Amino acid sequence: MAILIGGSLAFDNISRFEGRFADQILPDQVHILNVSFLVPTLRREYGGCAGNIAYSLHLLGGTPLIMATLGSDGAPYLERLREWGVPLDLVKTLPDAMTAQCTIITDNDNNQITAFHPGAMSNAHSQAVPQRDDLQLAIVGPNGRDAMIEHATQLAQAKVPFIFDPGQGLPMFDGEDLKRFIGQATWVAVNDYEGKMLADRVGQSLAEISRQPHLKGLIETLGAEGCNVWQQGTATHVPGLKADTVVDPTGCGDAFRGGLLYGLSQGWDLVRSVRLGNQMGAAKIATPGPQTYTIDRQALLAQV
């Protein structure tokens, strides 16, 4: 059975600032903010939430089906996906655009500043959810605004259970948009910052949102602190894992979501699926880049 992953494919330009953003930004002067960060290292990695989630799911033995758009410079990414054995029939190349590009600066506190050029992703709505009998579940991740709206509607109409994971795309939507997404989704996933924004825009607490009868759960990720799993108004805290080495947080949330999807696809309960997600996030943070880590699949699954 296939798991549909809607979201971006992007090239990530990743650098590290050997200091703390908080020491460089004057709170009383943000209205005239003008800062520059010296970044002695720079790497270009394969990224984008759809690619990163698919990589995590692929490592666990799942079957990712990526629905995304690439630009005229996307041939290396296509070849990479082909090497994994990922089906490419829903990966569309748009010759008049560049592939989405992400520039990420991480400081010594693992805070990040990100700039994102959407490129071909802006036309991701040109792809429609396919009519397939083998679609087990899906995720609607950060993507073009129209794509997220249309894909959520298409999945709901097809009765395919899906996770609504707005990520850094959440600010594109107002309260009514977000209420519609929540009403269509089977699960909602946000980090703690996004959770506060979501609650503010829909005018409900996370506990209240999770009480909607059709929702099987709302996952609030807390970084190293783990996750809160909200179900029918009650939160279960799933502790985080202490990583052996902290190298690069880029893509940790996507690694988590790959684990979450795998667990759900195996029929696990939500808390156990979240525990696997935490394991994948901890494995990823020890490696630079969002798609370079490896796992001992059998040993990892035995720990969940």
PDB file of C-alpha atoms in Angstrom, residues 26-139:
ATOM      1  CA  LEU A  26      18.626  44.068  19.569  1.00  0.00           C
ATOM      2  CA  PRO A  27      14.986  43.649  20.674  1.00  0.00           C
ATOM      3  CA  ASP A  28      14.367  47.401  20.922  1.00  0.00           C
ATOM      4  CA  GLN A  29      15.736  47.966  17.390  1.00  0.00           C
ATOM      5  CA  VAL A  30      13.860  45.321  15.396  1.00  0.00           C
ATOM      6  CA  HIS A  31      11.918  48.053  13.593  1.00  0.00           C
ATOM      7  CA  ILE A  32      15.182  48.940  11.808  1.00  0.00           C
ATOM      8  CA  LEU A  33      16.594  45.417  11.686  1.00  0.00           C
ATOM      9  CA  ASN A  34      19.754  45.191   9.588  1.00  0.00           C
ATOM     10  CA  VAL A  35      21.947  42.209  10.456  1.00  0.00           C
ATOM     11  CA  SER A  36      24.535  40.055   8.732  1.00  0.00           C
ATOM     12  CA  PHE A  37      25.798  36.654   9.878  1.00  0.00           C
ATOM     13  CA  LEU A  38      29.221  35.299   8.931  1.00  0.00           C
ATOM     14  CA  VAL A  39      28.752  31.632   7.972  1.00  0.00           C
ATOM     15  CA  PRO A  40      32.070  29.862   7.354  1.00  0.00           C
ATOM     16  CA  THR A  41      30.456  26.635   6.093  1.00  0.00           C
ATOM     17  CA  LEU A  42      27.967  26.111   3.271  1.00  0.00           C
ATOM     18  CA  ARG A  43      26.453  22.895   1.914  1.00  0.00           C
ATOM     19  CA  ARG A  44      23.887  22.205  -0.784  1.00  0.00           C
ATOM     20  CA  GLU A  45      21.599  19.310   0.061  1.00  0.00           C
ATOM     21  CA  TYR A  46      18.507  17.633  -1.320  1.00  0.00           C
ATOM     22  CA  GLY A  47      15.555  18.776   0.754  1.00  0.00           C
ATOM     23  CA  GLY A  48      11.970  19.942   0.751  1.00  0.00           C
ATOM     24  CA  CYS A  49       9.443  18.430   3.124  1.00  0.00           C
ATOM     25  CA  ALA A  50       8.096  15.874   0.616  1.00  0.00           C
ATOM     26  CA  GLY A  51      11.568  14.581  -0.222  1.00  0.00           C
ATOM     27  CA  ASN A  52      12.660  14.532   3.421  1.00  0.00           C
ATOM     28  CA  ILE A  53       9.550  12.721   4.643  1.00  0.00           C
ATOM     29  CA  ALA A  54       9.815  10.225   1.793  1.00  0.00           C
ATOM     30  CA  TYR A  55      13.458   9.559   2.676  1.00  0.00           C
ATOM     31  CA  SER A  56      12.554   8.799   6.301  1.00  0.00           C
ATOM     32  CA  LEU A  57       9.670   6.564   5.274  1.00  0.00           C
ATOM     33  CA  HIS A  58      11.847   4.795   2.686  1.00  0.00           C
ATOM     34  CA  LEU A  59      14.486   3.987   5.336  1.00  0.00           C
ATOM     35  CA  LEU A  60      11.806   2.324   7.445  1.00  0.00           C
ATOM     36  CA  GLY A  61      10.595   0.181   4.547  1.00  0.00           C
ATOM     37  CA  GLY A  62       7.466   2.151   3.710  1.00  0.00           C
ATOM     38  CA  THR A  63       6.207   2.957   0.217  1.00  0.00           C
ATOM     39  CA  PRO A  64       6.279   6.726  -0.360  1.00  0.00           C
ATOM     40  CA  LEU A  65       4.447   8.184  -3.345  1.00  0.00           C
ATOM     41  CA  ILE A  66       5.661  11.759  -3.822  1.00  0.00           C
ATOM     42  CA  MET A  67       3.335  14.308  -5.424  1.00  0.00           C
ATOM     43  CA  ALA A  68       5.419  17.415  -6.120  1.00  0.00           C
ATOM     44  CA  THR A  69       6.908  19.723  -8.735  1.00  0.00           C
ATOM     45  CA  LEU A  70      10.492  20.343  -9.816  1.00  0.00           C
ATOM     46  CA  GLY A  71      11.962  23.053 -12.016  1.00  0.00           C
ATOM     47  CA  SER A  72      14.258  23.007 -15.018  1.00  0.00           C
ATOM     48  CA  ASP A  73      17.228  22.305 -12.714  1.00  0.00           C
ATOM     49  CA  GLY A  74      15.562  19.304 -11.070  1.00  0.00           C
ATOM     50  CA  ALA A  75      17.155  16.442 -13.049  1.00  0.00           C
ATOM     51  CA  PRO A  76      19.607  15.479 -10.239  1.00  0.00           C
ATOM     52  CA  TYR A  77      16.706  15.217  -7.800  1.00  0.00           C
ATOM     53  CA  LEU A  78      14.777  12.993 -10.203  1.00  0.00           C
ATOM     54  CA  GLU A  79      17.778  10.725 -10.514  1.00  0.00           C
ATOM     55  CA  ARG A  80      18.116  10.557  -6.734  1.00  0.00           C
ATOM     56  CA  LEU A  81      14.474   9.523  -6.340  1.00  0.00           C
ATOM     57  CA  ARG A  82      14.885   6.987  -9.129  1.00  0.00           C
ATOM     58  CA  GLU A  83      17.788   5.425  -7.223  1.00  0.00           C
ATOM     59  CA  TRP A  84      15.515   4.904  -4.204  1.00  0.00           C
ATOM     60  CA  GLY A  85      12.923   3.226  -6.377  1.00  0.00           C
ATOM     61  CA  VAL A  86      10.359   5.949  -5.657  1.00  0.00           C
ATOM     62  CA  PRO A  87       7.650   6.148  -8.363  1.00  0.00           C
ATOM     63  CA  LEU A  88       8.051   9.310 -10.426  1.00  0.00           C
ATOM     64  CA  ASP A  89       4.677   9.478 -12.171  1.00  0.00           C
ATOM     65  CA  LEU A  90       3.463  12.207  -9.758  1.00  0.00           C
ATOM     66  CA  VAL A  91       6.696  14.243  -9.825  1.00  0.00           C
ATOM     67  CA  LYS A  92       6.179  16.909 -12.463  1.00  0.00           C
ATOM     68  CA  THR A  93       8.917  19.023 -14.056  1.00  0.00           C
ATOM     69  CA  LEU A  94       8.046  22.606 -14.973  1.00  0.00           C
ATOM     70  CA  PRO A  95      10.583  23.899 -17.529  1.00  0.00           C
ATOM     71  CA  ASP A  96       9.818  27.592 -16.982  1.00  0.00           C
ATOM     72  CA  ALA A  97      10.650  27.658 -13.267  1.00  0.00           C
ATOM     73  CA  MET A  98      13.492  26.807 -10.928  1.00  0.00           C
ATOM     74  CA  THR A  99      13.191  24.103  -8.305  1.00  0.00           C
ATOM     75  CA  ALA A 100      12.273  25.485  -4.887  1.00  0.00           C
ATOM     76  CA  GLN A 101      15.336  26.734  -3.002  1.00  0.00           C
ATOM     77  CA  CYS A 102      15.765  27.004   0.762  1.00  0.00           C
ATOM     78  CA  THR A 103      18.530  28.927   2.534  1.00  0.00           C
ATOM     79  CA  ILE A 104      18.947  27.952   6.184  1.00  0.00           C
ATOM     80  CA  ILE A 105      21.244  29.472   8.831  1.00  0.00           C
ATOM     81  CA  THR A 106      21.540  27.639  12.172  1.00  0.00           C
ATOM     82  CA  ASP A 107      23.108  29.185  15.267  1.00  0.00           C
ATOM     83  CA  ASN A 108      24.823  27.525  18.232  1.00  0.00           C
ATOM     84  CA  ASP A 109      21.502  27.241  20.074  1.00  0.00           C
ATOM     85  CA  ASN A 110      20.072  25.349  17.067  1.00  0.00           C
ATOM     86  CA  ASN A 111      17.760  28.255  16.283  1.00  0.00           C
ATOM     87  CA  GLN A 112      17.235  28.719  12.565  1.00  0.00           C
ATOM     88  CA  ILE A 113      16.576  31.538  10.108  1.00  0.00           C
ATOM     89  CA  THR A 114      15.179  30.356   6.794  1.00  0.00           C
ATOM     90  CA  ALA A 115      14.545  32.054   3.452  1.00  0.00           C
ATOM     91  CA  PHE A 116      12.509  30.128   0.890  1.00  0.00           C
ATOM     92  CA  HIS A 117      12.037  30.662  -2.838  1.00  0.00           C
ATOM     93  CA  PRO A 118       9.035  28.540  -3.931  1.00  0.00           C
ATOM     94  CA  GLY A 119       9.872  28.318  -7.635  1.00  0.00           C
ATOM     95  CA  ALA A 120       8.075  25.379  -9.253  1.00  0.00           C
ATOM     96  CA  MET A 121       6.278  24.659  -5.985  1.00  0.00           C
ATOM     97  CA  SER A 122       3.995  27.632  -6.664  1.00  0.00           C
ATOM     98  CA  ASN A 123       2.357  25.558  -9.399  1.00  0.00           C
ATOM     99  CA  ALA A 124       2.047  22.344  -7.383  1.00  0.00           C
ATOM    100  CA  HIS A 125      -1.746  22.616  -7.700  1.00  0.00           C
ATOM    101  CA  SER A 126      -1.313  21.486 -11.313  1.00  0.00           C
ATOM    102  CA  GLN A 127      -0.983  18.012  -9.779  1.00  0.00           C
ATOM    103  CA  ALA A 128      -4.163  16.308  -8.564  1.00  0.00           C
ATOM    104  CA  VAL A 129      -4.551  13.478  -6.066  1.00  0.00           C
ATOM    105  CA  PRO A 130      -4.673  10.336  -8.210  1.00  0.00           C
ATOM    106  CA  GLN A 131      -7.566   7.908  -8.129  1.00  0.00           C
ATOM    107  CA  ARG A 132      -5.829   4.775  -6.897  1.00  0.00           C
ATOM    108  CA  ASP A 133      -7.018   1.799  -4.901  1.00  0.00           C
ATOM    109  CA  ASP A 134      -3.698   1.389  -3.091  1.00  0.00           C
ATOM    110  CA  LEU A 135      -3.621   4.773  -1.303  1.00  0.00           C
ATOM    111  CA  GLN A 136      -3.535   3.889   2.386  1.00  0.00           C
ATOM    112  CA  LEU A 137      -3.003   7.342   3.859  1.00  0.00           C
ATOM    113  CA  ALA A 138      -1.457  10.709   2.997  1.00  0.00           C
ATOM    114  CA  ILE A 139       0.078  13.868   4.340  1.00  0.00           C
TER     115      ILE A 139
END
